[in-house]
Coordinates of C-alpha atoms and ligand atoms in Angstrom, one line a residue:
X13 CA -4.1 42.7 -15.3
X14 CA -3.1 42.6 -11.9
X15 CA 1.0 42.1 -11.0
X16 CA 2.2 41.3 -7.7
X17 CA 5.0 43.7 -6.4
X18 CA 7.4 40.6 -6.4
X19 CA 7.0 40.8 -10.1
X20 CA 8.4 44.4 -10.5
X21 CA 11.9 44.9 -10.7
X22 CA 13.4 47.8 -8.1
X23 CA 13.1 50.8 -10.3
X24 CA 9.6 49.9 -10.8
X25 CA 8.8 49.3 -6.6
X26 CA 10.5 52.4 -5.9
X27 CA 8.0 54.1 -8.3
X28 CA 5.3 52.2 -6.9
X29 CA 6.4 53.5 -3.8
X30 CA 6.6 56.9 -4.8
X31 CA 3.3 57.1 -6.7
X32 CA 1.4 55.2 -3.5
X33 CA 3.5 57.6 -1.0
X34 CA 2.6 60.9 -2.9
X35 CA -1.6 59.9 -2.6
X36 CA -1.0 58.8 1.0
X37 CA 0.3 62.3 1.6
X38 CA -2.9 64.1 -0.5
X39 CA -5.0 61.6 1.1
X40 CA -6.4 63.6 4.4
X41 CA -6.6 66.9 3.1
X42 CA -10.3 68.3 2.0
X43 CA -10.1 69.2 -1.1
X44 CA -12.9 70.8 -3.1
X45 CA -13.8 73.0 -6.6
X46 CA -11.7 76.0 -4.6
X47 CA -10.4 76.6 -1.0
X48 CA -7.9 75.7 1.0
X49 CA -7.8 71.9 0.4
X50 CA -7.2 72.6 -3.0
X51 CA -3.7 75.0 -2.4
X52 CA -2.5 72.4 -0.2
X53 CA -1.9 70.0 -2.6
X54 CA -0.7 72.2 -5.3
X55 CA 2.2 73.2 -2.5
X56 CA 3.0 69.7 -2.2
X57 CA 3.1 68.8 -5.6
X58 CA 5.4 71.9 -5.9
X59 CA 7.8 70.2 -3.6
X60 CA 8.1 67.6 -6.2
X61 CA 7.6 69.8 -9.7
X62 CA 8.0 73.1 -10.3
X63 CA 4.2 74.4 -10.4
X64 CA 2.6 78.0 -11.3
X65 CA -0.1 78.7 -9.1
X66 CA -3.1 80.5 -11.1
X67 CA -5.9 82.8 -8.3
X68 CA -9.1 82.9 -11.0
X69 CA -11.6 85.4 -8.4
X70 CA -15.0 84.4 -7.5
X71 CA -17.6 85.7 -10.0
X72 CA -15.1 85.8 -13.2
X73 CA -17.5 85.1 -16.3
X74 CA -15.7 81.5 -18.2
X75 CA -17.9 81.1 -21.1
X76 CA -21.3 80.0 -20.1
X77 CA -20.3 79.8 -16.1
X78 CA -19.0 81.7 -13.5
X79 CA -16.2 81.0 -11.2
X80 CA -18.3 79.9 -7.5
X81 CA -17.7 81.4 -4.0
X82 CA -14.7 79.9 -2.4
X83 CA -15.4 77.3 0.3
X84 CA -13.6 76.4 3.1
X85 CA -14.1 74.2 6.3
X86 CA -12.7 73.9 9.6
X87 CA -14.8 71.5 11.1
X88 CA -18.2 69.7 11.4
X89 CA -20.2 67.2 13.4
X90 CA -23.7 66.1 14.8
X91 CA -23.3 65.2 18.3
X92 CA -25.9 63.5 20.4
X93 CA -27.8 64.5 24.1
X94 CA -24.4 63.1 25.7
X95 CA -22.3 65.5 23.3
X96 CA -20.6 62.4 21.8
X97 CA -19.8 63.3 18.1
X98 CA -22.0 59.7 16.5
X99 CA -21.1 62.0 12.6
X100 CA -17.8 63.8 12.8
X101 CA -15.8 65.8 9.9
X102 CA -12.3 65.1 11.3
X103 CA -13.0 61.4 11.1
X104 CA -13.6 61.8 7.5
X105 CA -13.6 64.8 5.3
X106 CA -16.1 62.8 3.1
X107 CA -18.8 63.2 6.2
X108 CA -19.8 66.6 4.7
X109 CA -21.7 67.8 1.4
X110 CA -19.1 69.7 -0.1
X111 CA -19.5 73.2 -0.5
X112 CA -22.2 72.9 2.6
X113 CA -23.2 76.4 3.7
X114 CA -22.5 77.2 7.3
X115 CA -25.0 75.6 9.9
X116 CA -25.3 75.9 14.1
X117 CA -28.1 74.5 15.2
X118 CA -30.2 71.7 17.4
X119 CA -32.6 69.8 15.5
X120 CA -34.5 66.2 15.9
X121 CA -33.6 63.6 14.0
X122 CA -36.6 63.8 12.1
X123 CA -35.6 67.6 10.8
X124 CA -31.6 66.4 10.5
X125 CA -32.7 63.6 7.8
X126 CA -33.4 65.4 4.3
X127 CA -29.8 66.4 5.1
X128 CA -28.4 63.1 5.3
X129 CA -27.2 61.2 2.5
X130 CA -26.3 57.2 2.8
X131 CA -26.0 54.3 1.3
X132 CA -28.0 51.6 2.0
X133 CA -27.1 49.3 0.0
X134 CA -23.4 49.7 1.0
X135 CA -24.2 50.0 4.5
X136 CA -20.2 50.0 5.5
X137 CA -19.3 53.0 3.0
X138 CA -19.5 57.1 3.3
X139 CA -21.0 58.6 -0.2
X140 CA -19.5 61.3 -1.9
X141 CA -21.8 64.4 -2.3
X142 CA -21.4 67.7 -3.3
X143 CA -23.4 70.5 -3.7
X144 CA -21.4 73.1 -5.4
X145 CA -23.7 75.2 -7.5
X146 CA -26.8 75.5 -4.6
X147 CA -26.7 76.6 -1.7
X148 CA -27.2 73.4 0.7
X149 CA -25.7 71.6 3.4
X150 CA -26.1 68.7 4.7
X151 CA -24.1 65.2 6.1
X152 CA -22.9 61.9 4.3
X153 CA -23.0 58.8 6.6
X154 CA -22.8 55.1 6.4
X155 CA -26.3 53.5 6.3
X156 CA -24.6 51.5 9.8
X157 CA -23.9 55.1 11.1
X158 CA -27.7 56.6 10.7
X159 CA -29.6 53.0 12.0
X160 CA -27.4 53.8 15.0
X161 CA -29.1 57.4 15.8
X162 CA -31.7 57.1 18.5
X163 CA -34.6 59.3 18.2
X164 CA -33.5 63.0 20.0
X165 CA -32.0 66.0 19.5
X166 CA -28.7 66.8 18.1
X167 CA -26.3 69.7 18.0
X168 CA -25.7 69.7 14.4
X169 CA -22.3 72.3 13.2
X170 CA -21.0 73.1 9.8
X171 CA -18.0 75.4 10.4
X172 CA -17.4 76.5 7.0
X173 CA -17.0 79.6 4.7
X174 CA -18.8 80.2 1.4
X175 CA -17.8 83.8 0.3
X176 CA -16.3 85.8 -2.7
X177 CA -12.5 84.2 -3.0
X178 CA -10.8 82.2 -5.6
X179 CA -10.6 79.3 -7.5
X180 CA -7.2 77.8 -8.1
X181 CA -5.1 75.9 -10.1
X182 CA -1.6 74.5 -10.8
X183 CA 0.2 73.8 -14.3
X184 CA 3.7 72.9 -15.2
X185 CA 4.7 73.6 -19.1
X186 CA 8.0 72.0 -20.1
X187 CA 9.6 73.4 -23.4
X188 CA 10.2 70.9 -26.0
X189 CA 12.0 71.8 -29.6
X190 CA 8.7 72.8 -30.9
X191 CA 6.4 75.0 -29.3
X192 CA 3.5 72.3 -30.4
X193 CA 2.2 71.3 -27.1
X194 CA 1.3 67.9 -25.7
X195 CA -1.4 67.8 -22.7
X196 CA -1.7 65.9 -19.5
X197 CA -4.4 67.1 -17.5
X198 CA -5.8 65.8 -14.1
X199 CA -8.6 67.0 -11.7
X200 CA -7.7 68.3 -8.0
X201 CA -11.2 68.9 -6.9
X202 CA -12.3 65.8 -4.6
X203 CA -11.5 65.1 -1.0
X204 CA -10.3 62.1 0.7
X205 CA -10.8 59.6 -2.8
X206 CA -8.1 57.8 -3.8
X207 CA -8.5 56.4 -7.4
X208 CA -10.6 58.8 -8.4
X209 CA -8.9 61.9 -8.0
X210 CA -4.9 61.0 -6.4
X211 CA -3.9 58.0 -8.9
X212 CA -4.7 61.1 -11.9
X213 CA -2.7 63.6 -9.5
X214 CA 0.4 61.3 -8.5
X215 CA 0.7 59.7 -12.4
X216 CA 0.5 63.4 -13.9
X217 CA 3.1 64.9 -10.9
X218 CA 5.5 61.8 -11.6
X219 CA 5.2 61.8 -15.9
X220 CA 6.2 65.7 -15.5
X221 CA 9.1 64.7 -13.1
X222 CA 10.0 62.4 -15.8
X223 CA 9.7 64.4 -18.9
X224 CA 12.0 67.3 -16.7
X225 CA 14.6 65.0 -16.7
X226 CA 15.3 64.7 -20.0
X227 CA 15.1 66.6 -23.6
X228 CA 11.9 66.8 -25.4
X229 CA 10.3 67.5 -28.9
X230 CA 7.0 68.6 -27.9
X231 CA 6.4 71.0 -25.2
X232 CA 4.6 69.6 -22.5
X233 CA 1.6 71.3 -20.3
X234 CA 0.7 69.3 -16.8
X235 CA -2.7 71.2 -15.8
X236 CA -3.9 70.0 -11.7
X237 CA -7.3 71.7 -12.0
X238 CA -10.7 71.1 -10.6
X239 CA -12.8 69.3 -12.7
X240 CA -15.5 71.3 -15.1
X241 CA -14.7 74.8 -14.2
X242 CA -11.3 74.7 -13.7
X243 CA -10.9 72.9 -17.4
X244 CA -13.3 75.9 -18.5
X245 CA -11.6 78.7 -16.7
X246 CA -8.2 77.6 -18.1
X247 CA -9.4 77.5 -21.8
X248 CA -11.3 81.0 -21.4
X249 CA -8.0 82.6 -20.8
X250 CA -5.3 80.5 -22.6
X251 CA -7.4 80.1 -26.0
X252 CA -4.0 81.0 -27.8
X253 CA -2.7 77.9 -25.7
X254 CA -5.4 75.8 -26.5
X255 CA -4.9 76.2 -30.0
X256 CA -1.2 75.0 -29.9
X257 CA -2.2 71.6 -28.7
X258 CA -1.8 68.8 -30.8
X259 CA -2.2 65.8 -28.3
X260 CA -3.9 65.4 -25.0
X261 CA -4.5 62.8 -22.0
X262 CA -6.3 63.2 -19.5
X263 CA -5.6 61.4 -16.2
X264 CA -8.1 59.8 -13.9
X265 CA -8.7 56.5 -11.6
X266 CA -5.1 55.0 -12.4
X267 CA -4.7 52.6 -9.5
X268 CA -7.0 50.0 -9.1
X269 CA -6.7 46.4 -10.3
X270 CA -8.5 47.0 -13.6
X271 CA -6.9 46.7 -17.0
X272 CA -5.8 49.9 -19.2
X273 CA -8.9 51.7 -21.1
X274 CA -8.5 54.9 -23.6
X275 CA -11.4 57.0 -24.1
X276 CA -10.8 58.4 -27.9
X277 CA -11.2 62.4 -28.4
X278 CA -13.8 63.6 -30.1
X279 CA -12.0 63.6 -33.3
X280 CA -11.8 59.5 -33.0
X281 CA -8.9 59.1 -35.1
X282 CA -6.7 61.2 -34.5
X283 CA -2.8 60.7 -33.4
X284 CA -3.1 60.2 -29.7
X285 CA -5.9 57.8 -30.4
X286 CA -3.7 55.8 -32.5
X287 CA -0.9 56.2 -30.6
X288 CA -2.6 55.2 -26.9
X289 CA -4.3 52.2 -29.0
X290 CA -1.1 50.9 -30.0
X291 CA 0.5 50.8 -26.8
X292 CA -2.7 49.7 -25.0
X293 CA -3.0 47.2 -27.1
X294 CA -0.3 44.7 -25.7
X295 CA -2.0 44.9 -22.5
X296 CA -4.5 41.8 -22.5
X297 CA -7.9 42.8 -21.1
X298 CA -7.8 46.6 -22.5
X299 CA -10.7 48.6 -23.2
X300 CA -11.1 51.3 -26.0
X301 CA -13.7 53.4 -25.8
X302 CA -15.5 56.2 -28.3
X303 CA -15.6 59.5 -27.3
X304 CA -19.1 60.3 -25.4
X305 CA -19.9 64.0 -23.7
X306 CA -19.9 62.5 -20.3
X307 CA -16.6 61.8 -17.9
X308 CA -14.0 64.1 -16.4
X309 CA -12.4 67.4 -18.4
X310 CA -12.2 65.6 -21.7
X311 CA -16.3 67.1 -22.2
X312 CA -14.7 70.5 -22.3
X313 CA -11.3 69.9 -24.0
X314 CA -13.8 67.9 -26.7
X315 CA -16.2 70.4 -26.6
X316 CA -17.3 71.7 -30.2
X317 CA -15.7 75.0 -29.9
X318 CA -12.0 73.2 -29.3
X319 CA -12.2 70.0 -30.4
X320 CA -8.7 69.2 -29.4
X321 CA -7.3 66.3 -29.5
X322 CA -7.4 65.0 -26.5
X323 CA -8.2 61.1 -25.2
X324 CA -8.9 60.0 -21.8
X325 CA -6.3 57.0 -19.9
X326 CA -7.8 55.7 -17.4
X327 CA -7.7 51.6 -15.6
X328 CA -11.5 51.2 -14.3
X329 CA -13.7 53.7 -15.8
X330 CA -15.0 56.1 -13.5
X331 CA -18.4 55.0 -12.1
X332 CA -18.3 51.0 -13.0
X333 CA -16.1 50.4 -10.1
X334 CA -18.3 49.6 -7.0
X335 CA -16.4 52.0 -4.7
X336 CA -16.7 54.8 -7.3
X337 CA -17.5 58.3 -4.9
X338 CA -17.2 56.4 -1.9
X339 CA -15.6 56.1 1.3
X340 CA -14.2 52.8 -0.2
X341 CA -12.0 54.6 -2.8
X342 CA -9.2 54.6 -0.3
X343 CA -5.8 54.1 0.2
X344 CA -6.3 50.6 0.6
X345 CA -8.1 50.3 -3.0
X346 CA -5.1 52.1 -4.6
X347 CA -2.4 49.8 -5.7
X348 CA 1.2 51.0 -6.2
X349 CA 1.7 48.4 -9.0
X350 CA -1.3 49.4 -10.6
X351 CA -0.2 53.1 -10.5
X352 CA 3.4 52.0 -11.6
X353 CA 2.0 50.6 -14.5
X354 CA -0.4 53.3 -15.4
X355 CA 2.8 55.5 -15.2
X356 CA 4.7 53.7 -17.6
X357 CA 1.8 53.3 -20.2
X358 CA 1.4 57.4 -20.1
X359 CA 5.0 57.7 -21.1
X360 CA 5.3 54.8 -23.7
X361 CA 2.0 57.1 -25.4
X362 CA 4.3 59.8 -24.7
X363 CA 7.6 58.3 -26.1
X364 CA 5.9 57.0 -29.7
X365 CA 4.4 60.7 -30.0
X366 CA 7.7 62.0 -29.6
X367 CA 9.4 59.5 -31.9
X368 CA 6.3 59.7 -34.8
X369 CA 7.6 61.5 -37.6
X370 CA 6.4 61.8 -41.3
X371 CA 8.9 61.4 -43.8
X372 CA 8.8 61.8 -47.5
X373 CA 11.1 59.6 -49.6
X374 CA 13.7 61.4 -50.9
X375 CA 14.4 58.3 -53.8
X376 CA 11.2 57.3 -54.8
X377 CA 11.3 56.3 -58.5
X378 CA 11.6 52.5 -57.5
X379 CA 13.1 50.6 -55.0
X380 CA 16.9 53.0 -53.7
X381 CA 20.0 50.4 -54.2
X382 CA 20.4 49.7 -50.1
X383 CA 23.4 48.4 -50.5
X384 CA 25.0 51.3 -51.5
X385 CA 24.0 52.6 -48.0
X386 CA 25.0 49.6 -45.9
X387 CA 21.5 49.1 -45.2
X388 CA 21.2 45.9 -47.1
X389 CA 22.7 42.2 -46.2
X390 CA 24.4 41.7 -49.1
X391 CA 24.0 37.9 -48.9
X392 CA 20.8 37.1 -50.9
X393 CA 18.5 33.9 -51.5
X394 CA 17.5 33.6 -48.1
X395 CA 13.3 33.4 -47.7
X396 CA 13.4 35.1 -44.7
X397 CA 13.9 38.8 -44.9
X398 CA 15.3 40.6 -41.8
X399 CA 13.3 42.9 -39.6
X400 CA 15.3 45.6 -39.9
X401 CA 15.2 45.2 -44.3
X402 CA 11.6 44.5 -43.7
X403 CA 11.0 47.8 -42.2
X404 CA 12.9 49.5 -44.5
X405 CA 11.1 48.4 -47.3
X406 CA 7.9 49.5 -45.4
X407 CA 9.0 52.5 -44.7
X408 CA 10.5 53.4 -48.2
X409 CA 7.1 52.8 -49.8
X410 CA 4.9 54.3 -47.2
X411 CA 7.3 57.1 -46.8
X412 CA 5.0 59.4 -49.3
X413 CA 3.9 61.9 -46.8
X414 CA 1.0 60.7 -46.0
X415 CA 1.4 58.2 -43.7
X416 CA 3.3 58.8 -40.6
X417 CA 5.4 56.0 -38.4
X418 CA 2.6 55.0 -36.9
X419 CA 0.6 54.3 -39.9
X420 CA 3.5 52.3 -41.4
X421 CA 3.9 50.0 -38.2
X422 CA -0.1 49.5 -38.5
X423 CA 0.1 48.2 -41.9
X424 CA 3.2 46.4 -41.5
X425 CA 2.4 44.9 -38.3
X426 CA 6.1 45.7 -37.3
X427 CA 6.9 46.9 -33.7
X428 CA 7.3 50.6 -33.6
X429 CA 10.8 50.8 -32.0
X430 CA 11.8 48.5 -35.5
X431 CA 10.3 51.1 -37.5
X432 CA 11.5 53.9 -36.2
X433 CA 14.9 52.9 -35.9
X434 CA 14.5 51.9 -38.9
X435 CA 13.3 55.6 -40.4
X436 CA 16.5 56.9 -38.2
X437 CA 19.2 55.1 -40.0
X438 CA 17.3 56.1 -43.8
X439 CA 16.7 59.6 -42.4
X440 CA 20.8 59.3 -41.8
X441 CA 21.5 58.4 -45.0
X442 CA 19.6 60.6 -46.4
X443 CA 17.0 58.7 -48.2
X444 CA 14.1 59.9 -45.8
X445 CA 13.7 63.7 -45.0
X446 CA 10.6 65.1 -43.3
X447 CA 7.9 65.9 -44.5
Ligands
ZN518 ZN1 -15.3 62.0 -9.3

């Protein structure tokens, strides 16, 4: 579902605006599994949210893996006999395999192409490569680019670093009235993409600006991480954490034109699924989707050992949009609305989880005398019964807890705002306590 800007009322263009600004900003910088790229953004999204900054050193054993070398680049190019630069990193960070070893050399083009990666048929478009856990280097280019190299010899230059360092991370936690946690987790580990890496960021920075603002009943963790072993190096050390949460989204490729899709947890059924169903659901053109081990962080939050609960929001999945790891996920591809809405879908998940309760009938041998509680129009023979009775009834019966709010508005087909307004003015009264 696409909306046009003109559509969106001013609160909603200035968070458009906000969202799009914050991944315009992020856009340029080279971000990777650790390095510099990578503390950049976190110090811009601390100018926006409060963020602690976690250093995990190069070589620490998480689980089955070990924290990499840090990378870092400064530049990188193949320049031709005339010293033009016909590939050049500063153009576009994508240009460069990421976590290419250092390289200084002239070579033919014959020797330079096992270290070229293109895509022929996207001739226009840069690829996205990476070689993180072997040692490689090498050059993305557009299939346009590489038809264009004359036979010759070229100064080929990889000025980067690949040495014993860090790998960092950012995370925000938010106290709530419960210590029971709530997680929203994005990756921070690819460079100059737009959907697939700064919608997640800029829809994860702006829901924790949002739930600052206000008072909460869960406590809320925002984790910016790179993808894989950042998820893993955060669960080795905060199992007590992990254990605590009792919902989870992660965040990833938020801005294009596609609808809303949910990717369950691993459990299936569990509240978040429910609850991102429900509000995906008024969305025509949204996509549910079973859990599968494949996808962004949601393979290790999901993993057998943790089995949290903890779905995936997403627009376009990653890897069925045509521009998917390419030079074509840019800025241009992003659109504010898009993000605006992606934004508002995260907290209406956010808002029924905070709001789903499970009561237990406090009168439950037959039908409590509503009248006697000025809950009941008093004025009977009507057919039609009001919302408001009709969700009392629903939620008077259903009230046995078992079934929480959610539950109750699934078999009632009531909206939930009627049902839990509904379950606030019994819980007043006294006739619903929780369970
Ligand atoms: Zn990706």
């Amino acid at each position: 579902m696409t909306n046009s800007l003109s559509d969106l009322n001013r609160d909603d263009r200035r968070q458009g605006k906000q969202l799009f600004e914050l991944a315009a900003k992020l856009y340029p910088l080279c971000r990777s599994l650790t390095g510099n790229g990578v503390r950049e953004t976190l110090s811009h999204i601390n100018t926006i949210i409060p963020l602690s900054i976690s250093e995990v050193p190069s070589g620490t054993p998480v689980f089955d893996w070990t924290v990499p070398d840090e990378w870092n680049i400064r530049d990188a190019y193949i320049k031709n006999d005339a010293g033009d630069r016909v590939v050049d990193f500063q153009q576009c960070n994508l240009h460069v395999l990421s976590y290419s070893i250092p390289v200084n050399r002239v070579m033919s083009l014959e020797q330079l192409r096992p270290h070229l990666f293109t895509l022929p048929d996207k001739p226009d478009w840069i690829p996205y490569r990476t070689s993180y856990y072997n040692r490689h280097w090498g050059f993305c280019l557009s299939q346009n680019q590489l038809d264009q190299l004359s036979d010759g010899d070229y100064q080929v230059c990889i000025d980067s670093s690949l040495e014993p360092g860090n790998l960092t991370y950012g995370e925000t936690v938010i106290p709530g009235e419960v210590s029971e946690e709530v997680l929203l987790s994005c990756h921070i580990c690819h460079p100059s993409l737009a959907n697939d890496n700064l919608s997640g960021i800029a829809v994860a920075t702006y829901a924790a600006k949002h739930l600052l603002s206000r008072a909460n009943y869960y406590t809320y963790r925002i984790l910016f991480i790179p993808a894989t072993i950042g998820s893993l190096a955060w669960l080795a050390s905060n199992q007590s954490a992990a254990a605590n949460i009792r919902h989870g989204l992660v965040l990833a490729c938020l801005g294009d034109t596609g609808s809303l899709s949910y990717k369950r947890s691993r459990q299936g059924d569990n509240i978040i699924d429910r609850a991102a169903a429900h509000i995906l659901q008024r969305q025509p053109g949204h996509q549910l989707f079973d859990f599968s081990p494949f996808g962004y962080d949601e393979r290790q939050y999901c993993s057998p050992g943790f089995n949290l609960p903890v779905g995936r929001l997403s627009r376009t999945p990653h890897g069925m949009f045509p521009e998917y790891h390419t030079s074509a996920d840019n800025m241009d591809f992003l659109q504010p609305e898009q993000l605006t809405d992606s934004l508002r879908a995260c907290l209406d998940i956010l808002n029924l989880l905070e709001k789903n309760r499970t009561y237990l009938n406090q009168k439950p041998m037959g039908e409590p005398k509503l009248s006697k509680y000025g809950l009941y129009d008093t004025i009977g023979g009507s057919a039609d019964i009001p919302a408001m009775q009709n969700a009392l009834l629903w939620l008077l019966n259903l009230s046995d807890g078992e079934n929480d709010l959610l539950d109750i508005c699934d078999q009632s087909g009531l909206p939930f705002e009627d049902i839990a307004s509904a379950a606030a003015a019994l819980h007043q009264q006294g006739l619903l306590e929780y369970a």
